[in-house]
Structures are given as C-alpha cells and as structure tokens.
XYZ file of C-alpha atoms in Angstrom:
128
model
C -4.724 23.597 -6.151
C -5.140 19.726 -5.791
C -4.658 18.596 -2.323
C -1.618 16.050 -2.446
C -1.322 13.359 0.342
C 1.450 10.921 -0.359
C 0.579 8.665 -3.821
C -3.206 10.437 -3.776
C -4.529 13.672 -5.007
C -7.882 15.115 -4.305
C -9.387 17.563 -7.109
C -12.238 19.808 -5.914
C -12.233 22.769 -8.054
C -13.541 21.719 -11.175
C -16.854 23.313 -12.046
C -19.821 21.624 -11.743
C -21.418 19.978 -14.971
C -18.449 20.622 -17.380
C -17.168 17.905 -19.127
C -13.466 16.976 -18.269
C -10.900 15.224 -20.338
C -8.547 13.018 -18.302
C -5.287 12.080 -20.192
C -2.648 9.711 -18.815
C 0.907 9.210 -20.018
C 4.103 7.688 -18.553
C 8.011 8.046 -18.947
C 9.202 5.161 -17.243
C 9.902 1.494 -17.801
C 8.242 0.487 -14.659
C 4.308 -0.256 -15.051
C 2.273 2.679 -13.812
C -1.201 2.750 -12.482
C -3.511 5.753 -11.877
C -6.913 5.135 -10.681
C -9.391 8.293 -10.592
C -12.410 7.775 -8.274
C -15.512 9.684 -7.079
C -17.189 8.646 -3.886
C -15.321 5.335 -3.833
C -16.345 4.732 -7.420
C -13.704 3.793 -9.979
C -14.172 6.476 -12.715
C -11.312 5.534 -15.141
C -8.018 3.630 -14.688
C -4.763 3.754 -16.769
C -2.125 1.176 -16.822
C 1.110 1.187 -18.674
C 4.781 1.670 -19.300
C 6.959 3.542 -21.870
C 8.893 6.487 -22.472
C 8.640 9.574 -24.190
C 4.849 10.445 -22.880
C 3.677 7.217 -23.962
C -0.132 7.355 -23.571
C -1.627 4.952 -21.408
C -5.352 6.008 -21.719
C -7.664 9.031 -22.105
C -11.313 9.198 -20.618
C -14.145 11.849 -19.900
C -16.153 12.609 -16.588
C -18.919 15.159 -15.944
C -17.568 17.017 -12.915
C -19.742 17.498 -9.814
C -19.215 20.188 -7.227
C -20.816 17.797 -4.632
C -18.036 15.142 -4.981
C -14.157 15.374 -5.191
C -12.222 13.291 -7.672
C -9.434 11.275 -6.194
C -6.462 10.007 -8.211
C -4.156 7.248 -6.887
C -0.734 6.708 -8.520
C 0.953 3.352 -7.648
C 3.719 1.429 -9.838
C 5.300 -1.970 -9.918
C 8.835 -2.741 -10.887
C 8.576 -6.309 -12.342
C 5.619 -8.017 -13.881
C 3.273 -9.647 -11.372
C 5.280 -7.660 -8.606
C 3.259 -6.256 -5.852
C 1.971 -2.355 -6.867
C 3.757 0.096 -4.765
C 2.410 3.263 -2.997
C 5.283 5.201 -2.651
C 5.030 7.645 -5.678
C 5.388 11.237 -4.650
C 3.308 13.634 -6.148
C 3.628 17.162 -7.541
C 0.650 19.541 -9.373
C 0.066 22.387 -11.333
C -2.965 24.680 -11.850
C -5.662 25.156 -12.852
C -4.605 26.973 -15.390
C -6.966 29.324 -17.712
C -6.423 30.454 -21.008
C -9.497 32.207 -22.361
C -12.152 29.554 -21.504
C -9.750 26.772 -21.899
C -8.666 25.170 -18.420
C -5.785 22.752 -17.639
C -4.421 20.951 -14.477
C -1.554 18.443 -14.208
C -0.640 15.934 -11.771
C 2.824 14.394 -12.149
C 4.234 11.270 -10.066
C 7.872 10.328 -9.522
C 8.458 6.746 -8.552
C 12.445 7.217 -7.336
C 14.238 5.712 -9.853
C 15.398 9.269 -11.596
C 13.726 12.190 -9.877
C 12.323 13.857 -12.679
C 8.963 13.774 -11.822
C 7.403 12.585 -14.980
C 6.828 8.723 -14.415
C 3.032 9.256 -14.628
C 1.333 12.069 -15.869
C -2.279 12.862 -15.403
C -3.958 16.054 -17.365
C -7.339 17.402 -16.743
C -8.788 19.632 -19.714
C -11.875 21.630 -19.714
C -13.632 24.265 -21.284
C -15.867 26.612 -19.415
C -18.788 28.372 -21.226
C -18.467 32.133 -22.006
C-alpha cells in the first residue's frame, strides 16, 4: 500500500524496471496540481480543473526498486491564489488481475468530501 502523509504519498511497491503509466484526472472546479518526484527530481506534473474525470495528463516512468516515487497533491481556489497543501488522501491497491496491475490515490480538497477532486492512477504490466 502507498504510504500517505497529509497531501503526499510515497509509492515503493512498483516492480523494478517496469514501465508504469501514470494518469491524472480531476472532478473539481478548483485547479488541482499533482507533482510526481523520485529522489527530489520532478518526473511529471499534472495541473487542471474540471468535472466528470477531466483528464489533466498522462506520463510514463520506469520504476526503480532503489527509489520511491512521491506524489504531492495541491489545489488553489482562485486563479493566481496560493497553492494549498491541505488535500487529504486515500489509496487503493495495488490490485493485480492476471499480469495487469493498478493502483490509485485520490484527493479531497474539502469542498464536498467525495474523494475525487484529484485522481492519480498507476498502471503497469508484469512479465509472465
């Protein structure tokens, strides 16, 4: 399970050397931002707002057993407002079906308590 701490999440159970697809969506009128890092290096960043699972971006990374990924979730209530770090997180997975794997981290920024304001999905396939 990912390790959740406030608005950050550490992910260390990805298999070494596999290509992981990371996808971010939003269900909030507030602008959401997710930054995924490894060893303090930004690997990808997703920013956007919208309803009905509005896609804010997709990227791929190669997992490394020597370094955890860290995802940081923030949001802002107005354009040019300060980024708030008070998003609360929940996670699920990793789930395995055959050789397909899926893990999700969801964020709630406090406006409606449905835990879908930001959604970060990790998908990968393990060799058979």
